[in-house]
Every structure is written in structure tokens, then in C-alpha cells.
Amino acid sequence: MTAVIALVGRPNVGKSTFFNRLTRTREALVADFPGLTRDRHYGTAQFEGRQYLVVDTGGFEPEEREGLVAAMAVQTRLAITEADAICFLVDAKEGLSAQDAEIAEELRRSGKPIYLVVNKMDAKGAVSELPEFHRLGLGMPYTISAAHG
Ligand code: GDP
Ligand code: MG
């Protein structure tokens, strides 16, 4: 079985940048794995010699009820449902937002393993934002800079 990891977070936190880095590509493969919907953005990646599937998602705004953003939330929820684990990305440049807290709540309800990933650690003042993210109650965050290695 190939593990499926979904990248989830509000718009602009760097999900697609991280996706490209994990999959080492700019053009995601349209994976043909049984049981997975094709209209999301899948790519394959390797970790310690094992292949897994990464799913990029649109920005997640759980409170939106209409339009494109609501449609993205539907897609994101489907991605969460079929994932084995969630990478929840937040943005150290912007800091913790109310939206992050809403997403955290919804992810918790999914019962899936959640890895909190703080991106844009290269940004000025990023380190001082880290204690804020502990308030999400998701444990010690992983810190990355998806755009800069
Ligand atoms: P998405 O909406 O979550 O998929 O975010 P994107 O991957 O499209 O990135 C949004 C913006 O953040 C882009 O301008 C990226 O270049 C920028 N970005 C992504 N990762 C980093 C990072 O590690 N550091 C900095 N400074 N900017 C980043
Ligand atoms: Mg994106």
C-alpha cells in the first residue's frame, strides 16, 4: 500500500511550493491509483527509499459556503478523507491566523495523524512566531522553508 499524505492549509502558505519540492517536479503527475479521485493534484515522492503519494490542495477556508473557495473546501475534505496523514502548513511570515485555528479544529475532527509544518522560516521575524503556533495544540511544529531549501 502506498501511503497518501495531504498538504492542507489556508491559501498562500506554500503548499504548492512544498508539493513541488517533495515531488521534485513542477508538473504533478496525474496518478492513477485505485480509490483516489483524479481531479486533485497528486504526485509521487520518496522518503528513505519508500514511495508515497502527496496530494496538493487548494486553500482551505472552512467557513466559506459559496463559490470557488467553498468548492476548494469540498475538494480538500475529500483529500483529507482519503489521506493516511495530513501535513498542515502554516506561514511563519504571516503568523497564526483565525483561519489556521479553524482548519486545525476540522483536521482534529478527521482523526487522522496531523503534522504541523511551519513554512517560510527564512522570513524576517519567523522564529518569533513559533510560540504562537503551539496554541494550535498540535504539538511541536516542523519548520521548513519550502522555497529555499
Ligand atoms: P499555496 O497557496 O499554499 O499553494 O502557496 P504557494 O506554494 O503558491 O506559495 C505562495 C507564496 O509563498 C509564493 O509567492 C511562494 O513563492 C511563497 N513561498 C512559498 N514557500 C516559501 C518559503 O519557504 N519562504 C518564503 N519566503 N516564501 C515562500
Ligand atoms: Mg497552491
Short mmCIF file of C-alpha atoms and ligand atoms in Angstrom, two decimals:
data_model
loop_
_atom_site.label_atom_id
_atom_site.label_comp_id
_atom_site.label_asym_id
_atom_site.label_seq_id
_atom_site.Cartn_x
_atom_site.Cartn_y
_atom_site.Cartn_z
CA MET A 1 0.00 0.00 0.00
CA THR A 2 1.23 3.46 -0.91
CA ALA A 3 0.81 5.99 1.87
CA VAL A 4 -1.13 9.14 0.96
CA ILE A 5 -0.12 12.45 2.53
CA ALA A 6 -2.36 15.50 2.02
CA LEU A 7 -0.97 19.04 2.19
CA VAL A 8 -3.60 21.26 3.77
CA GLY A 9 -3.60 24.90 4.82
CA ARG A 10 -5.03 28.29 4.02
CA PRO A 11 -4.16 29.93 0.70
CA ASN A 12 -0.62 31.18 0.15
CA VAL A 13 1.14 29.31 2.97
CA GLY A 14 3.30 27.47 0.43
CA LYS A 15 1.52 24.14 -0.12
CA SER A 16 2.23 24.01 -3.84
CA THR A 17 5.84 25.06 -3.34
CA PHE A 18 6.28 22.27 -0.79
CA PHE A 19 4.49 19.85 -3.10
CA ASN A 20 6.91 20.65 -5.91
CA ARG A 21 9.84 20.20 -3.57
CA LEU A 22 8.63 16.85 -2.26
CA THR A 23 7.82 15.54 -5.71
CA ARG A 24 10.83 17.25 -7.33
CA THR A 25 8.71 18.44 -10.19
CA ARG A 26 6.83 21.45 -11.39
CA GLU A 27 4.25 19.38 -13.12
CA ALA A 28 2.39 16.98 -10.90
CA LEU A 29 1.70 13.54 -12.25
CA VAL A 30 -1.92 12.64 -12.56
CA ALA A 31 -1.66 9.47 -10.56
CA ASP A 32 -3.79 6.52 -11.42
CA PHE A 33 -4.16 4.80 -8.08
CA PRO A 34 -7.32 2.88 -7.32
CA GLY A 35 -9.68 4.61 -4.92
CA LEU A 36 -8.31 8.08 -5.48
CA THR A 37 -10.20 10.82 -7.25
CA ARG A 38 -8.33 12.22 -10.22
CA ASP A 39 -9.33 15.83 -10.01
CA ARG A 40 -6.90 16.67 -7.27
CA HIS A 41 -3.21 17.28 -7.63
CA TYR A 42 -1.21 14.14 -6.92
CA GLY A 43 2.48 13.46 -7.10
CA THR A 44 4.81 10.71 -6.05
CA ALA A 45 7.65 11.25 -3.63
CA GLN A 46 10.22 9.10 -1.88
CA PHE A 47 11.33 9.03 1.70
CA GLU A 48 14.07 6.66 2.79
CA GLY A 49 13.51 4.56 -0.28
CA ARG A 50 9.76 4.26 0.17
CA GLN A 51 7.37 5.80 -2.30
CA TYR A 52 4.33 7.72 -1.13
CA LEU A 53 1.70 9.92 -2.72
CA VAL A 54 1.46 13.61 -1.96
CA VAL A 55 -1.78 15.48 -2.55
CA ASP A 56 -1.70 19.23 -3.04
CA THR A 57 -4.96 21.02 -2.21
CA GLY A 58 -6.43 24.45 -2.80
CA GLY A 59 -6.55 26.90 0.07
CA PHE A 60 -8.85 25.71 2.78
CA GLU A 61 -11.43 28.13 4.15
CA PRO A 62 -13.92 26.01 6.11
CA GLU A 63 -16.28 28.93 6.86
CA GLU A 64 -16.94 29.82 3.24
CA ARG A 65 -20.28 28.48 2.00
CA GLU A 66 -20.34 29.54 -1.64
CA GLY A 67 -18.30 29.85 -4.79
CA LEU A 68 -14.83 28.72 -5.68
CA VAL A 69 -13.50 28.76 -2.15
CA ALA A 70 -16.33 26.54 -0.95
CA ALA A 71 -15.64 24.17 -3.84
CA MET A 72 -11.99 24.03 -2.80
CA ALA A 73 -13.07 23.15 0.73
CA VAL A 74 -15.07 20.23 -0.67
CA GLN A 75 -12.01 19.02 -2.57
CA THR A 76 -9.83 19.49 0.48
CA ARG A 77 -12.21 17.49 2.66
CA LEU A 78 -12.14 14.67 0.12
CA ALA A 79 -8.35 14.79 0.13
CA ILE A 80 -8.38 14.59 3.93
CA THR A 81 -10.73 11.62 3.82
CA GLU A 82 -8.50 9.61 1.51
CA ALA A 83 -5.23 10.59 3.19
CA ASP A 84 -3.34 8.46 5.68
CA ALA A 85 -1.81 11.55 7.26
CA ILE A 86 -2.09 15.32 6.94
CA CYS A 87 0.66 17.90 6.62
CA PHE A 88 -0.94 21.06 7.96
CA LEU A 89 1.02 24.03 6.65
CA VAL A 90 1.07 27.42 8.31
CA ASP A 91 3.02 30.57 7.46
CA ALA A 92 5.72 31.94 9.76
CA LYS A 93 5.77 35.18 7.79
CA GLU A 94 2.10 35.90 8.46
CA GLY A 95 1.93 34.21 11.86
CA LEU A 96 -1.04 32.37 13.33
CA SER A 97 -4.44 33.36 11.95
CA ALA A 98 -8.03 32.66 13.00
CA GLN A 99 -8.34 30.62 9.83
CA ASP A 100 -5.46 28.40 10.94
CA ALA A 101 -7.32 27.69 14.17
CA GLU A 102 -10.49 26.76 12.25
CA ILE A 103 -8.57 24.43 9.97
CA ALA A 104 -6.81 22.84 12.97
CA GLU A 105 -10.19 22.15 14.55
CA GLU A 106 -11.53 20.50 11.44
CA LEU A 107 -8.36 18.45 10.97
CA ARG A 108 -8.56 17.25 14.56
CA ARG A 109 -12.09 16.01 13.92
CA SER A 110 -10.81 13.93 10.99
CA GLY A 111 -8.95 11.72 13.46
CA LYS A 112 -6.01 11.47 11.03
CA PRO A 113 -2.40 11.92 12.16
CA ILE A 114 -1.55 15.61 11.74
CA TYR A 115 1.92 17.04 11.23
CA LEU A 116 2.09 20.77 11.82
CA VAL A 117 4.56 22.31 9.38
CA VAL A 118 5.61 25.94 9.77
CA ASN A 119 6.78 27.22 6.40
CA LYS A 120 8.67 30.38 5.37
CA MET A 121 11.16 30.10 8.21
CA ASP A 122 13.52 32.19 6.09
CA ALA A 123 11.25 35.21 6.52
CA LYS A 124 12.23 38.05 8.81
CA GLY A 125 10.82 37.53 12.33
CA ALA A 126 9.74 33.96 11.57
CA VAL A 127 11.32 32.39 14.64
CA SER A 128 9.46 34.71 16.99
CA GLU A 129 6.15 33.43 15.56
CA LEU A 130 6.84 29.84 16.62
CA PRO A 131 5.38 30.02 20.16
CA GLU A 132 2.10 31.23 18.62
CA PHE A 133 1.72 28.03 16.66
CA HIS A 134 1.90 25.95 19.82
CA ARG A 135 -1.54 27.36 20.63
CA LEU A 136 -2.97 25.13 17.89
CA GLY A 137 -2.44 22.22 20.25
CA LEU A 138 -0.82 20.06 17.58
CA GLY A 139 2.48 19.59 19.32
CA MET A 140 5.93 20.57 18.22
CA PRO A 141 5.87 22.03 14.71
CA TYR A 142 8.26 21.02 11.96
CA THR A 143 9.94 24.09 10.50
CA ILE A 144 10.73 24.41 6.82
CA SER A 145 11.48 26.86 4.09
CA ALA A 146 9.88 25.21 1.09
CA ALA A 147 11.04 27.85 -1.36
CA HIS A 148 14.67 28.00 -0.27
CA GLY A 149 15.76 24.51 0.62
P1 GDP B 1 -0.22 27.78 -1.64
O1 GDP B 1 -1.31 28.74 -1.97
O2 GDP B 1 -0.34 27.33 -0.21
O3 GDP B 1 -0.11 26.64 -2.60
O4 GDP B 1 1.15 28.61 -1.68
P2 GDP B 1 2.24 28.69 -2.85
O5 GDP B 1 3.11 27.48 -2.87
O6 GDP B 1 1.55 29.06 -4.11
O7 GDP B 1 3.13 29.90 -2.32
C1 GDP B 1 2.57 31.16 -2.01
C2 GDP B 1 3.66 32.20 -1.99
O8 GDP B 1 4.56 31.95 -0.90
C3 GDP B 1 4.53 32.19 -3.25
O9 GDP B 1 4.83 33.53 -3.58
C4 GDP B 1 5.79 31.44 -2.82
O10 GDP B 1 6.92 31.81 -3.55
C5 GDP B 1 5.89 31.87 -1.36
N1 GDP B 1 6.63 30.89 -0.56
C6 GDP B 1 6.45 29.54 -0.54
N2 GDP B 1 7.33 28.96 0.29
C7 GDP B 1 8.09 29.95 0.81
C8 GDP B 1 9.19 29.96 1.74
O11 GDP B 1 9.67 28.96 2.25
N3 GDP B 1 9.68 31.20 2.06
C9 GDP B 1 9.20 32.35 1.52
N4 GDP B 1 9.75 33.49 1.90
N5 GDP B 1 8.18 32.37 0.63
C10 GDP B 1 7.64 31.18 0.29
MG MG B 2 -1.35 26.07 -4.19
#
